[in-house]
Coordinates of C-alpha atoms in Angstrom, one line a residue:
Chain P
M203 CA -31.6 -14.1 -3.5
K204 CA -32.9 -11.1 -1.6
Y205 CA -29.4 -10.6 -0.3
L206 CA -27.9 -10.7 -3.8
G207 CA -30.4 -8.1 -5.0
K208 CA -29.5 -5.8 -2.1
K209 CA -25.8 -6.3 -2.7
I210 CA -26.2 -5.5 -6.4
I211 CA -28.0 -2.2 -5.6
T212 CA -25.2 -1.2 -3.2
L213 CA -22.7 -2.1 -5.8
I214 CA -24.4 0.2 -8.4
M215 CA -24.7 3.0 -5.8
T216 CA -21.0 2.7 -4.9
L217 CA -20.0 2.8 -8.6
F218 CA -22.1 5.9 -9.1
L219 CA -20.6 7.7 -6.1
V220 CA -17.1 6.8 -7.1
S221 CA -17.6 8.0 -10.6
A222 CA -19.0 11.3 -9.4
A223 CA -16.1 11.7 -6.9
A224 CA -13.6 10.9 -9.6
F225 CA -15.1 13.4 -12.0
L226 CA -15.6 16.2 -9.5
A227 CA -12.1 15.8 -8.0
F228 CA -10.7 16.8 -11.4
Q229 CA -12.9 19.8 -11.7
I230 CA -11.4 21.7 -8.9
I231 CA -7.9 21.8 -10.4
P232 CA -7.0 25.3 -11.3
G233 CA -5.8 26.1 -14.9
D234 CA -7.5 26.1 -18.3
V235 CA -7.2 22.9 -20.3
V236 CA -7.9 24.6 -23.6
T237 CA -5.0 27.0 -23.3
S238 CA -2.7 24.3 -22.2
I239 CA -3.5 22.1 -25.2
L240 CA -3.3 24.9 -27.8
G241 CA -0.2 26.4 -26.2
T242 CA 1.3 29.1 -28.4
E243 CA -1.3 28.5 -31.2
A244 CA -4.1 29.8 -29.0
T245 CA -6.4 32.4 -30.5
P246 CA -9.8 33.4 -29.0
E247 CA -11.7 31.7 -32.0
R248 CA -9.7 28.4 -31.8
E249 CA -10.1 28.3 -28.0
Q250 CA -13.9 28.7 -28.4
Q251 CA -13.9 26.0 -31.1
L252 CA -12.0 23.5 -29.0
R253 CA -14.0 24.3 -25.9
E254 CA -17.2 23.4 -27.8
E255 CA -15.5 20.3 -29.3
L256 CA -14.6 19.0 -25.8
G257 CA -18.0 20.1 -24.4
L258 CA -16.3 22.3 -21.9
D259 CA -18.9 25.1 -22.4
N260 CA -21.5 23.1 -20.5
P261 CA -22.0 23.3 -16.7
P262 CA -20.2 20.6 -14.7
I263 CA -23.3 18.6 -14.0
V264 CA -24.2 18.3 -17.7
R265 CA -20.6 17.4 -18.4
Y266 CA -20.7 14.7 -15.7
F267 CA -23.7 13.0 -17.3
N268 CA -22.3 13.3 -20.8
W269 CA -19.1 11.7 -19.5
V270 CA -21.0 8.9 -17.7
A271 CA -23.1 8.3 -20.8
G272 CA -20.0 8.3 -22.9
V273 CA -18.2 5.8 -20.6
L274 CA -21.3 3.5 -20.7
K275 CA -21.3 3.6 -24.5
G276 CA -17.6 2.9 -24.6
D277 CA -16.5 6.5 -25.5
L278 CA -13.9 7.3 -22.8
G279 CA -13.1 10.8 -24.0
V280 CA -9.8 12.1 -25.5
S281 CA -6.4 12.5 -24.1
Y282 CA -5.0 16.0 -23.6
R283 CA -1.4 15.0 -24.3
Y284 CA -1.3 12.2 -26.9
S285 CA -2.6 12.8 -30.3
K286 CA -3.1 10.4 -33.2
N287 CA -1.8 12.9 -35.8
M288 CA -1.8 16.6 -36.3
N289 CA -5.5 17.3 -36.2
E290 CA -7.0 14.3 -34.5
M291 CA -7.0 13.8 -30.8
M292 CA -6.2 10.4 -29.2
P293 CA -9.2 8.6 -27.8
V294 CA -8.5 7.3 -24.2
A295 CA -10.0 3.9 -25.1
E296 CA -7.4 3.4 -27.8
L297 CA -4.7 4.5 -25.5
I298 CA -5.7 2.0 -22.8
G299 CA -6.9 -0.8 -25.0
D300 CA -3.6 -2.8 -25.5
K301 CA -2.2 -1.9 -22.1
L302 CA -5.0 -3.3 -20.1
P303 CA -4.3 -7.0 -20.8
V304 CA -0.7 -6.6 -19.6
T305 CA -1.8 -5.3 -16.2
L306 CA -4.6 -7.9 -15.9
W307 CA -2.3 -10.8 -16.7
L308 CA 0.3 -9.5 -14.3
A309 CA -2.2 -9.2 -11.5
A310 CA -3.7 -12.6 -12.3
A311 CA -0.2 -14.3 -12.4
A312 CA 0.7 -12.7 -9.1
F313 CA -2.5 -13.8 -7.5
V314 CA -2.1 -17.4 -8.7
L315 CA 1.4 -17.5 -7.3
I316 CA 0.1 -16.2 -4.0
A317 CA -2.6 -18.8 -3.7
L318 CA -0.4 -21.6 -4.9
I319 CA 2.5 -21.0 -2.6
S320 CA 1.0 -19.4 0.5
I321 CA -1.6 -22.0 1.3
P322 CA 0.7 -25.1 1.3
L323 CA 3.4 -23.0 3.1
G324 CA 0.9 -21.9 5.8
V325 CA -0.3 -25.4 6.4
F326 CA 3.3 -26.7 6.6
W327 CA 4.2 -23.9 8.9
A328 CA 1.2 -24.6 11.2
K329 CA 2.3 -28.2 11.3
C330 CA 5.8 -27.2 12.4
A331 CA 4.5 -24.8 15.0
S332 CA 2.0 -27.3 16.5
V333 CA 4.6 -29.9 17.2
P334 CA 5.4 -29.8 21.0
K335 CA 8.9 -28.3 21.3
R336 CA 11.1 -31.0 22.9
G337 CA 13.6 -33.7 22.0
S338 CA 13.3 -34.9 18.4
A339 CA 11.0 -32.0 17.5
C340 CA 13.8 -29.5 17.4
L341 CA 13.9 -29.3 13.6
S342 CA 10.2 -28.2 13.4
G343 CA 10.9 -25.7 16.1
F344 CA 13.7 -24.3 14.1
L345 CA 11.6 -24.2 10.9
D346 CA 8.9 -22.4 12.7
A347 CA 11.3 -19.7 13.9
A348 CA 13.1 -19.5 10.6
L349 CA 9.8 -19.0 8.7
G350 CA 8.9 -16.3 11.2
V351 CA 12.1 -14.4 10.5
A352 CA 11.9 -14.9 6.8
T353 CA 8.3 -13.7 6.4
Q354 CA 8.9 -10.7 8.7
A355 CA 11.8 -9.7 6.5
A356 CA 9.8 -10.3 3.3
M357 CA 7.1 -8.0 4.6
A358 CA 9.6 -5.2 5.3
V359 CA 10.9 -5.1 1.7
P360 CA 9.0 -2.5 -0.4
S361 CA 7.7 -3.9 -3.6
F362 CA 9.9 -1.7 -5.9
F363 CA 13.1 -2.7 -4.1
L364 CA 12.0 -6.3 -4.2
G365 CA 11.5 -5.9 -8.0
I366 CA 15.1 -4.6 -8.2
L367 CA 16.4 -7.4 -6.1
V368 CA 14.6 -9.9 -8.3
T369 CA 16.0 -8.3 -11.4
F370 CA 19.5 -8.4 -9.9
L371 CA 19.3 -12.0 -8.7
F372 CA 17.3 -13.7 -11.5
G373 CA 18.2 -11.4 -14.3
I374 CA 21.8 -10.4 -13.8
V375 CA 23.3 -13.0 -11.6
L376 CA 21.4 -16.2 -12.6
R377 CA 20.5 -14.9 -16.1
L378 CA 17.1 -16.6 -16.0
F379 CA 15.5 -13.7 -17.9
A380 CA 16.7 -10.6 -19.8
P381 CA 15.8 -7.4 -17.9
G382 CA 14.0 -5.0 -20.2
G383 CA 13.5 -7.8 -22.8
Y384 CA 9.7 -7.5 -22.7
V385 CA 7.8 -9.5 -25.3
G386 CA 4.3 -8.3 -26.3
Y387 CA 1.4 -10.7 -25.7
K388 CA 0.4 -10.4 -29.3
E389 CA 3.8 -11.4 -30.6
D390 CA 4.5 -14.5 -28.4
F391 CA 2.1 -15.2 -25.6
W392 CA 4.2 -17.8 -23.8
S393 CA 7.4 -15.6 -23.8
F394 CA 5.1 -12.8 -22.6
L395 CA 3.9 -15.0 -19.7
G396 CA 7.5 -16.1 -19.0
Y397 CA 8.6 -12.5 -18.7
L398 CA 5.7 -11.7 -16.4
L399 CA 6.7 -14.5 -14.0
F400 CA 9.4 -12.4 -12.3
P401 CA 7.4 -9.2 -11.9
A402 CA 4.5 -11.3 -10.6
L403 CA 6.9 -12.9 -8.1
S404 CA 7.9 -9.5 -6.9
I405 CA 4.3 -8.6 -6.2
A406 CA 3.6 -12.0 -4.7
I407 CA 6.5 -12.5 -2.2
P408 CA 5.3 -10.0 0.5
K409 CA 1.7 -11.1 0.1
I410 CA 2.7 -14.8 0.3
A411 CA 4.5 -14.0 3.6
M412 CA 1.4 -12.2 5.0
T413 CA -1.0 -14.9 3.9
A414 CA 1.1 -17.8 5.1
R415 CA 1.5 -16.0 8.5
F416 CA -2.2 -15.4 8.6
L417 CA -3.1 -19.1 7.8
R418 CA -0.6 -20.4 10.3
N419 CA -2.1 -18.3 13.1
S420 CA -5.6 -19.1 12.0
M421 CA -4.8 -22.9 12.0
L422 CA -3.2 -22.8 15.4
T423 CA -6.3 -21.1 16.8
E424 CA -8.5 -23.7 15.3
L425 CA -6.3 -26.6 16.5
R426 CA -7.1 -25.5 20.1
A427 CA -10.9 -25.8 19.5
D428 CA -13.0 -28.4 21.2
Y429 CA -14.1 -30.1 17.9
V430 CA -10.5 -31.1 17.3
R431 CA -10.4 -33.0 20.5
T432 CA -13.7 -34.6 19.6
A433 CA -12.5 -35.6 16.2
Y434 CA -9.4 -37.2 17.7
S435 CA -11.5 -39.0 20.3
K436 CA -13.8 -40.5 17.8
G437 CA -10.7 -41.9 16.0
C438 CA -9.8 -39.5 13.2
T439 CA -6.2 -39.7 12.1
G440 CA -4.1 -36.5 12.5
R441 CA -4.2 -36.1 8.7
R442 CA -7.9 -36.2 8.6
V443 CA -8.3 -33.7 11.5
L444 CA -5.8 -31.3 9.9
Y445 CA -7.2 -31.4 6.3
G446 CA -10.8 -32.4 6.8
H447 CA -11.6 -30.2 9.8
V448 CA -9.0 -27.7 10.8
L449 CA -8.0 -26.4 7.4
R450 CA -11.5 -25.9 6.2
N451 CA -12.4 -23.8 9.2
A452 CA -9.0 -22.0 9.2
M453 CA -9.5 -21.1 5.5
M454 CA -12.6 -18.9 6.2
P455 CA -10.7 -15.7 7.3
V456 CA -8.0 -16.5 4.8
V457 CA -10.5 -16.3 1.9
T458 CA -11.5 -12.8 3.0
F459 CA -7.9 -11.9 3.4
L460 CA -7.1 -13.1 -0.1
G461 CA -10.0 -11.1 -1.4
M462 CA -8.6 -8.0 0.2
I463 CA -5.2 -8.7 -1.2
V464 CA -6.6 -8.6 -4.8
A465 CA -7.0 -4.9 -4.5
E466 CA -3.4 -4.6 -3.3
V467 CA -2.1 -6.8 -6.0
V468 CA -3.7 -4.6 -8.6
A469 CA -2.3 -1.5 -6.9
G470 CA 1.1 -3.2 -6.5
S471 CA 1.2 -3.9 -10.3
I472 CA 1.2 -0.1 -10.8
V473 CA 4.6 0.1 -9.1
I474 CA 6.0 -3.1 -10.4
E475 CA 5.3 -2.2 -14.0
Q476 CA 7.5 0.8 -13.5
V477 CA 10.4 -1.4 -12.2
F478 CA 10.2 -4.0 -15.0
G479 CA 9.3 -1.6 -17.8
L480 CA 6.0 -3.3 -18.6
P481 CA 3.7 -1.3 -20.8
G482 CA 0.6 -1.7 -18.6
I483 CA -2.0 0.8 -17.3
G484 CA 0.1 1.4 -14.2
R485 CA 2.8 3.1 -16.2
L486 CA 0.3 5.0 -18.2
L487 CA -1.3 6.2 -15.0
I488 CA 2.0 7.4 -13.6
S489 CA 3.0 9.2 -16.8
S490 CA -0.5 10.7 -17.1
I491 CA -0.2 12.1 -13.6
S492 CA 3.2 13.6 -14.3
T493 CA 2.0 15.2 -17.5
R494 CA -1.4 16.2 -15.9
D495 CA -3.4 14.3 -18.6
F496 CA -6.6 14.3 -16.6
P497 CA -9.1 12.5 -18.9
V498 CA -6.7 9.5 -18.9
V499 CA -6.2 9.6 -15.1
E500 CA -9.9 9.8 -14.5
I501 CA -10.7 6.8 -16.6
L502 CA -7.8 4.7 -15.1
I503 CA -8.8 5.6 -11.5
L504 CA -12.4 4.8 -12.3
Y505 CA -11.4 1.5 -13.9
I506 CA -9.1 0.3 -11.1
T507 CA -11.7 1.3 -8.5
F508 CA -14.4 -0.7 -10.4
V509 CA -12.1 -3.8 -10.4
V510 CA -11.5 -3.4 -6.7
I511 CA -15.2 -3.0 -5.8
F512 CA -16.2 -5.8 -8.1
V513 CA -13.6 -8.1 -6.5
Y514 CA -14.9 -7.3 -3.0
F515 CA -18.4 -8.0 -4.3
I516 CA -17.4 -11.5 -5.6
V517 CA -15.5 -12.3 -2.3
D518 CA -18.6 -11.4 -0.3
I519 CA -20.7 -13.8 -2.4
L520 CA -18.0 -16.5 -2.3
Y521 CA -17.8 -16.2 1.4
R522 CA -21.5 -17.1 1.8
V523 CA -21.0 -20.1 -0.5
I524 CA -18.1 -21.5 1.5
D525 CA -19.5 -20.7 4.9
P526 CA -23.2 -21.4 5.2
R527 CA -23.3 -19.9 8.7
V528 CA -22.9 -16.4 7.3
S529 CA -26.2 -16.4 5.5
E530 CA -28.1 -17.7 8.5
K531 CA -27.2 -14.6 10.5
Chain Z
M132 CA -3.0 -7.8 31.1
K133 CA 0.7 -8.8 30.9
Q134 CA 1.4 -11.5 28.3
A135 CA 4.1 -14.1 28.4
G136 CA 7.4 -12.4 27.7
G137 CA 5.7 -9.0 28.2
T138 CA 8.7 -7.4 29.9
K139 CA 9.6 -3.8 29.8
W140 CA 12.9 -4.4 27.9
N141 CA 11.8 -7.2 25.7
K142 CA 14.1 -8.2 22.8
Y143 CA 11.8 -6.7 20.1
F144 CA 11.8 -3.4 21.9
V145 CA 15.5 -3.3 22.3
A146 CA 16.3 -4.4 18.7
G147 CA 13.8 -2.0 17.3
L148 CA 15.0 0.9 19.4
L149 CA 18.6 0.3 18.4
M150 CA 17.7 -0.1 14.7
T151 CA 15.4 2.9 14.4
G152 CA 17.6 4.9 16.8
L153 CA 20.7 4.5 14.6
A154 CA 18.8 5.3 11.4
V155 CA 17.0 8.3 12.8
L156 CA 20.2 9.7 14.3
L157 CA 22.0 9.3 11.0
G158 CA 19.1 10.9 9.2
I159 CA 19.0 13.9 11.5
L160 CA 22.8 14.2 11.3
G161 CA 22.4 14.0 7.5
M162 CA 20.3 17.1 7.5
F163 CA 23.2 19.2 8.8
W164 CA 26.4 17.3 8.1
T165 CA 27.5 14.6 5.7
P166 CA 31.1 13.1 5.4
Y167 CA 31.2 14.3 1.8
S168 CA 29.2 16.9 0.0
T169 CA 26.1 15.2 -1.5
T170 CA 26.4 17.1 -4.8
A171 CA 30.2 17.1 -5.2
M172 CA 31.0 15.1 -8.4
S173 CA 34.3 13.4 -9.1
A174 CA 35.0 11.8 -12.5
A175 CA 38.0 9.9 -11.1
E176 CA 35.9 8.1 -8.6
K177 CA 32.9 7.1 -10.7
F178 CA 31.4 3.8 -9.6
S179 CA 34.0 2.9 -7.0
P180 CA 32.8 -0.1 -5.0
P181 CA 32.3 0.2 -1.2
S182 CA 35.5 0.9 0.6
L183 CA 36.8 2.5 3.8
R184 CA 36.9 5.8 2.0
H185 CA 33.3 5.5 0.7
F186 CA 31.3 3.1 2.9
F187 CA 28.6 2.5 0.3
G188 CA 30.8 3.3 -2.8
T189 CA 30.1 6.1 -5.3
D190 CA 27.5 6.6 -8.0
N191 CA 27.6 7.4 -11.7
F192 CA 28.7 11.0 -11.0
G193 CA 31.3 9.9 -8.4
R194 CA 29.2 11.2 -5.6
D195 CA 29.5 9.5 -2.2
I196 CA 26.5 7.2 -1.7
F197 CA 26.8 7.0 2.1
S198 CA 26.4 10.8 2.3
R199 CA 23.5 10.8 -0.1
V200 CA 21.8 7.9 1.9
M201 CA 22.2 10.0 5.1
Q202 CA 20.6 12.9 3.4
G203 CA 17.9 10.7 1.9
L204 CA 17.2 9.2 5.4
G205 CA 16.8 12.7 6.7
T206 CA 14.3 13.5 4.0
T207 CA 12.4 10.3 4.6
V208 CA 12.4 10.5 8.4
A209 CA 11.3 14.2 8.3
I210 CA 8.5 13.6 5.8
S211 CA 7.2 10.5 7.7
S212 CA 7.3 12.3 11.0
L213 CA 5.2 15.1 9.6
V214 CA 2.8 12.7 8.0
V215 CA 2.4 10.8 11.3
L216 CA 2.0 14.1 13.2
F217 CA -0.6 15.4 10.8
S218 CA -2.7 12.2 10.4
G219 CA -2.3 11.2 14.1
G220 CA -3.3 14.6 15.3
I221 CA -6.4 14.8 13.1
G222 CA -7.1 11.1 13.9
I223 CA -7.1 11.8 17.6
L224 CA -9.4 14.8 17.3
L225 CA -11.9 13.0 15.0
G226 CA -11.7 9.7 16.8
A227 CA -12.2 11.4 20.2
L228 CA -15.2 13.4 19.0
T229 CA -16.9 10.6 17.1
G230 CA -16.2 8.0 19.7
Y231 CA -17.4 10.0 22.7
F232 CA -20.4 11.8 21.2
G233 CA -21.5 9.3 18.5
G234 CA -24.5 10.5 16.5
L235 CA -24.6 11.9 13.0
L236 CA -21.0 13.0 12.8
D237 CA -19.9 9.6 13.9
E238 CA -22.0 7.9 11.2
A239 CA -20.7 10.2 8.5
V240 CA -17.0 9.9 9.5
M241 CA -17.3 6.1 9.8
R242 CA -18.8 5.8 6.3
V243 CA -15.9 7.8 4.8
T244 CA -13.4 5.9 6.9
D245 CA -14.8 2.5 5.7
A246 CA -14.6 3.7 2.1
V247 CA -11.0 4.8 2.4
N248 CA -9.9 1.8 4.3
G249 CA -11.2 -0.6 1.8
F250 CA -9.2 1.0 -0.9
P251 CA -5.5 0.5 -1.7
S252 CA -3.8 3.6 -0.2
I253 CA -1.4 4.1 -3.1
L254 CA -4.3 4.7 -5.5
L255 CA -5.8 7.3 -3.3
T256 CA -2.5 9.0 -2.8
L257 CA -2.0 9.0 -6.6
V258 CA -5.4 10.7 -7.0
I259 CA -4.6 13.4 -4.5
I260 CA -1.1 13.9 -6.0
S261 CA -2.5 14.2 -9.5
I262 CA -4.8 17.0 -8.2
L263 CA -2.2 18.8 -6.1
G264 CA 0.9 18.2 -8.2
S265 CA 4.1 16.5 -6.9
G266 CA 6.6 17.9 -4.5
R267 CA 7.5 17.6 -0.8
Q268 CA 4.6 19.5 0.8
N269 CA 2.0 17.7 -1.4
V270 CA 3.5 14.3 -0.5
I271 CA 3.1 15.1 3.2
L272 CA -0.4 16.5 2.7
S273 CA -1.7 13.6 0.5
L274 CA -0.2 10.9 2.7
G275 CA -1.5 12.7 5.8
I276 CA -5.0 12.7 4.4
V277 CA -4.8 9.0 3.3
F278 CA -3.6 7.8 6.7
V279 CA -6.2 9.7 8.9
P280 CA -8.8 6.9 8.8
S281 CA -6.5 4.3 10.3
Y282 CA -6.0 6.5 13.4
V283 CA -9.7 7.5 13.6
R284 CA -10.7 3.9 13.8
I285 CA -8.4 3.0 16.6
V286 CA -8.9 6.2 18.7
R287 CA -12.7 6.0 18.3
G288 CA -12.8 2.4 19.4
E289 CA -10.8 3.3 22.6
F290 CA -13.0 6.3 23.3
I291 CA -16.1 4.1 23.0
R292 CA -14.6 1.6 25.4
L293 CA -13.7 4.2 28.0
R294 CA -16.8 6.5 27.5
D295 CA -18.9 4.5 30.0
A296 CA -16.1 3.5 32.4
D297 CA -16.8 4.1 36.0
Y298 CA -14.2 6.7 36.5
I299 CA -15.5 8.7 33.6
S300 CA -19.1 8.7 34.9
R301 CA -17.8 9.8 38.3
A302 CA -15.8 12.6 36.7
R303 CA -19.0 13.6 34.9
L304 CA -21.0 13.6 38.1
M305 CA -18.4 15.8 39.7
G306 CA -19.0 18.3 37.0
V307 CA -15.9 18.0 35.0
G308 CA -16.2 19.7 31.6
R309 CA -16.5 17.7 28.4
L310 CA -13.2 18.9 26.9
R311 CA -11.4 18.0 30.1
I312 CA -13.0 14.5 30.2
L313 CA -12.0 14.0 26.5
F314 CA -8.4 15.1 26.6
V315 CA -7.3 14.9 30.3
H316 CA -9.2 11.9 31.6
I317 CA -9.6 9.6 28.5
L318 CA -6.8 10.6 26.2
P319 CA -3.8 9.6 28.4
N320 CA -5.3 6.1 28.8
I321 CA -5.4 5.3 25.1
F322 CA -1.8 6.1 24.5
S323 CA -0.6 2.5 24.9
V324 CA -2.8 1.5 22.0
F325 CA -2.1 4.7 20.1
W326 CA 1.7 4.3 20.1
V327 CA 1.4 0.9 18.4
S328 CA -0.6 2.4 15.6
V329 CA 1.9 5.3 15.3
M330 CA 4.7 2.7 14.7
I331 CA 2.6 1.0 12.0
G332 CA 1.9 4.5 10.6
F333 CA 5.6 5.3 10.5
N334 CA 6.2 2.1 8.5
N335 CA 3.4 2.9 6.0
A336 CA 4.5 6.5 5.6
I337 CA 8.1 5.4 5.0
L338 CA 7.0 2.8 2.4
A339 CA 4.6 5.2 0.7
E340 CA 7.0 8.2 0.6
S341 CA 9.9 6.2 -0.8
G342 CA 7.5 4.5 -3.3
M343 CA 6.3 7.8 -4.6
S344 CA 9.8 9.2 -4.9
Y345 CA 10.7 6.1 -6.7
L346 CA 7.9 6.7 -9.2
G347 CA 9.1 10.2 -9.7
I348 CA 6.0 11.9 -8.2
G349 CA 7.4 12.5 -4.7
V350 CA 10.6 14.3 -3.6
Q351 CA 12.2 15.7 -6.7
A352 CA 15.9 15.8 -7.7
P353 CA 18.3 17.3 -6.8
D354 CA 17.1 16.6 -3.3
A355 CA 18.2 13.1 -2.3
S356 CA 15.6 10.7 -1.1
L357 CA 15.9 7.0 -0.7
G358 CA 13.2 6.4 -3.3
N359 CA 14.6 8.5 -6.1
M360 CA 18.1 7.2 -5.5
L361 CA 16.8 3.7 -6.1
S362 CA 15.2 4.7 -9.4
D363 CA 18.4 6.4 -10.5
A364 CA 20.4 3.4 -9.4
Q365 CA 18.3 0.9 -11.3
G366 CA 19.9 1.7 -14.6
Y367 CA 23.3 0.7 -13.2
L368 CA 22.3 -2.5 -11.6
Q369 CA 24.7 -4.5 -13.7
S370 CA 27.8 -2.3 -13.3
A371 CA 27.2 -0.9 -9.8
P372 CA 24.8 -3.1 -7.8
W373 CA 25.9 -1.4 -4.5
Y374 CA 24.3 1.8 -5.8
A375 CA 20.8 0.2 -5.6
L376 CA 21.5 -1.9 -2.6
A377 CA 22.5 1.0 -0.4
P378 CA 19.2 3.0 -0.4
G379 CA 17.1 -0.2 -0.8
L380 CA 18.6 -1.9 2.3
T381 CA 18.4 1.3 4.2
I382 CA 14.6 1.4 3.6
V383 CA 14.4 -2.3 4.7
W384 CA 16.4 -1.5 7.8
L385 CA 14.2 1.4 8.7
V386 CA 10.9 -0.5 8.1
L387 CA 12.1 -3.6 9.9
G388 CA 13.3 -1.4 12.8
F389 CA 9.9 0.2 13.1
S390 CA 8.1 -3.1 12.9
L391 CA 10.2 -4.6 15.7
F392 CA 9.8 -1.4 17.7
G393 CA 6.1 -1.5 17.3
E394 CA 5.9 -5.1 18.4
G395 CA 8.2 -4.2 21.3
V396 CA 5.9 -1.3 22.4
R397 CA 2.9 -3.6 22.1
R398 CA 4.4 -6.3 24.3
R399 CA 5.6 -3.7 26.8
S400 CA 2.1 -2.3 27.3
G401 CA 0.4 -5.7 26.9
V402 CA -2.0 -4.5 24.2
S403 CA -3.3 -7.3 22.1

């Protein structure tokens, strides 16, 4: 409990620091926002009016606390580029609102694929690799080597090219989905999930390769441990040794690894959304960076960072639940 | 410390050397000479599939894709080299100082390093790019900054390991200056470890640069880069799949080459 309290305090401190860094970073950019919004319509009076409206006449520190207070209340500020209509500015919250679920579902689908495929694959691979290489065991030796080559290749393919390859193979050659035929989650949820399957697969494939590789090596290390010999000598079957003893211990580092992957999956979805034309926050982030729409960029960076930090926090706690030895230290 | 199979000319080293060597040579050549002009358009030869005349076919403007891939390779190799030079140089300096002297600077640098390492690098690069704006120099600068921590960590660890080695304390006793100890006595001994991380750094830089150019926030048209060629090619996937495959497979070739090369260097020096 004491540990949990300490962790939560660190979590809050980190969030505070990150928000300050995100806010301050965008204060050093040269150029006046007000003139760039008004463009040719700028007059000194209108500039002053807009400056007051956006609260830009306050010193940075006041603006920072106003911004944080706003974010906590759910007021995320207004976009500099998008507008609702002629005289009303577009709130960032509205801009992000319906894009967020797309990214979250995509990341979740990718993560489920990673966990579902990589763990059985890793176990299977470790089984192949642990068979002594002679005589009748040549098939497992071959599989071991083949998986090694395949995963090495999968890790060398950048995610955006993998997305294009998936589009080409599954979309154009096999016609399993229609590239660009995105269905909104509000219209038809199952078609939406169906369309997400292939982008999710593109994010997942390199991570599956990494995780399977990691699990294989972790299991091979565990298989050499003394307790394995003990388990065999007291009469455990190979199956029981593998699943009851070795896998449980080998999963420890893999859980940490999977936790660290979550951050990369979220980051990977930024790129993959671009490849598959998914209207998520990743695409919004890239377009906001290109158009220098800083309030939107600030909020998105903050949001993604929060998700990443929060996931690390959860992994940390989970790790102690799975492995009681950690909390004894 | 030699491992099994840890020979000087192991197969990883040879394969990696050949693969990266070919790509880097083509890229350097592409900076000065290409078989066809990279901007010459030809309406008659739009979307011609790979042939002896055009190894990788032609694109939507009838430009020779092989020439453009060569130029793109040059861009990618040049940018990645500068990124590695920048981040590796600063990494060595910071790692040497923090590892050897420790203290408050060490504490501060390690906190920042931990924070950056725990964070997806693409996100951090995006933040820096959105502040600096896109373009070639800013890509180099932002990636350079983002990759510094990975080198600091490794160099620092090695300096801590060697700081108290016998030969260093002897050198100290003999009155050798601090700078000389750092850069003449310790530095040459960490290179075997450092080269491995340089190879990984090259890989990350290539992936990041082409990713950013793909997203349209890296190298800008009309400069050819492997990333922005891919994003152009994506629209013609149905009619001209070779257009996307050429730059894409080139990136894969380069990355795979550097991975093998890195593994080869690791086995050569017996670093685990």
